[in-house]
Coordinates of C-alpha atoms in Angstrom, one line a residue:
X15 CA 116.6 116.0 100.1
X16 CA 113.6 117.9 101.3
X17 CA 109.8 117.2 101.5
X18 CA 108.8 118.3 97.5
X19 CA 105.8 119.5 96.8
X20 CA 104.3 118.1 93.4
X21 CA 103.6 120.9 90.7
X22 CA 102.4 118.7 88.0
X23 CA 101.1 115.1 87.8
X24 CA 103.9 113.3 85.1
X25 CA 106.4 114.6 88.1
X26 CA 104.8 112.1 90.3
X27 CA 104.4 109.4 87.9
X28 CA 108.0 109.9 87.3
X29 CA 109.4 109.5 90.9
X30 CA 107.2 107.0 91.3
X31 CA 107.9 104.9 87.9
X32 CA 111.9 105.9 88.6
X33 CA 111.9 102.9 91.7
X34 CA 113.1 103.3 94.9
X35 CA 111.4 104.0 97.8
X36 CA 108.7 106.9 97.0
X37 CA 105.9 108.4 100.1
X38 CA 103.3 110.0 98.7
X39 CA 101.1 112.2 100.8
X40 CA 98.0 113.2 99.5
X41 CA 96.4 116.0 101.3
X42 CA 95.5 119.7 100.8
X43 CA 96.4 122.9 103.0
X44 CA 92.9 123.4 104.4
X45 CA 93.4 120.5 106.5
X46 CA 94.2 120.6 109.9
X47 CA 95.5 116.9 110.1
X48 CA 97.3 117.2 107.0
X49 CA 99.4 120.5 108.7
X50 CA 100.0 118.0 111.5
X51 CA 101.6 115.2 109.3
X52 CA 104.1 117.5 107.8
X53 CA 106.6 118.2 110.1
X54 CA 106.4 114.2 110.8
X55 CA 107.4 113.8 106.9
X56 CA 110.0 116.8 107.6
X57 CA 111.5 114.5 110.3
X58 CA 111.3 111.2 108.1
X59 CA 112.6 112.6 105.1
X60 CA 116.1 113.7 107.9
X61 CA 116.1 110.3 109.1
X62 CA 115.8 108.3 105.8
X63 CA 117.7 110.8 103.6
X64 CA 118.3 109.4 100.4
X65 CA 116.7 105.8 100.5
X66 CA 113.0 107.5 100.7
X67 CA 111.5 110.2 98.2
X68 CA 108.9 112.1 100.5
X69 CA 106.0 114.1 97.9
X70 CA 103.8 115.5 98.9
X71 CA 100.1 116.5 96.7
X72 CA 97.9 119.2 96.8
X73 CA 94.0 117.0 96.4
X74 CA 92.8 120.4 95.6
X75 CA 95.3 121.2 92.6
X76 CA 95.3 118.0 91.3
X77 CA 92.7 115.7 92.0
X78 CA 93.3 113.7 89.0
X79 CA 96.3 111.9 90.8
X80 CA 93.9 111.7 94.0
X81 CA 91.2 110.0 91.9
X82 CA 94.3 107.6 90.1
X83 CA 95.2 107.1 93.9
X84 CA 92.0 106.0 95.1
X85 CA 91.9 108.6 98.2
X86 CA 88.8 108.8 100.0
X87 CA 90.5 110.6 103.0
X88 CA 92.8 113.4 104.2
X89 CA 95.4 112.6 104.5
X90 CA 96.1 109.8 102.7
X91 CA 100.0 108.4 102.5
X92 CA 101.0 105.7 99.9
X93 CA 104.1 104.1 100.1
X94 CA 105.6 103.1 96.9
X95 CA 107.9 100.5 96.0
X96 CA 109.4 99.4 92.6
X97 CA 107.1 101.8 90.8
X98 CA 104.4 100.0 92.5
X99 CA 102.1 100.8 95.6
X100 CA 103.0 98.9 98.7
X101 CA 101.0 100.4 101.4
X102 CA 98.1 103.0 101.9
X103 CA 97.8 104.7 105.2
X104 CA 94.3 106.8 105.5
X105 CA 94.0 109.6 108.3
X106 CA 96.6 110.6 110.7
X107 CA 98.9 108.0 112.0
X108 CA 101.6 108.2 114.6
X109 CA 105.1 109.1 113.2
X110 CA 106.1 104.9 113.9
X111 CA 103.2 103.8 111.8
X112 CA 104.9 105.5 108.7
X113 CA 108.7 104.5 110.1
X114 CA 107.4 101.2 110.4
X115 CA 106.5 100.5 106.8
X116 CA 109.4 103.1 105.3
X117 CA 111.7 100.2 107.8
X118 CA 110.4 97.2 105.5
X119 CA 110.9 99.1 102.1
X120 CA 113.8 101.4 102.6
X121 CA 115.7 98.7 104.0
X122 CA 115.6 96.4 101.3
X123 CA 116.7 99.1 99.0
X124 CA 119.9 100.2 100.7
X125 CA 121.0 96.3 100.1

């Protein structure tokens, strides 16, 4: 599976609502963090392959799901568990900050 970008807001709700393990990144192309985080997500979504759902959303084409979100800050990554949110990392984190929370959720799904 490969990073998806969200076109429409029910998509999201869907994955989410669908279970699993879903990371959300909320960002927009403008900004220069949020180009750094992707190939980070590119590399999470080869290592966890089919246990983690990686979206990402464009702030700018739908802020509805920013605002629904609560994101104050680009970018913004929400880890998503059962349908429910787990986890909210603001700003750029190092590639093990986001491993070590996909590592507490992903794992308990693969049981």
């Amino acid at each position: 599976m490969a990073v998806v970008n969200t076109e429409q807001a029910d998509t999201l709700r869907m994955r989410v609502r669908e279970g699993g393990t879903v990371l959300v990144d909320y960002g927009a192309p403008w900004c220069p963090p949020c180009q750094t985080l992707l190939p980070i997500l590119e590399e999470l979504d080869e290592e966890y392959g089919s246990n983690v759902t990686i979206l990402k959303v464009n702030c700018d084409v739908l802020p509805e799901l920013a605002a629904e979100a609560g994101v104050m800050g680009l970018p913004t990554v929400i880890v998503y568990n059962g349908g429910q949110p787990m986890e909210k990392l603001v700003g750029l984190r190092p590639k093990s900050a986001y491993q070590g929370v996909l590592d507490r959720f992903a794992a308990a799904n693969s049981r």
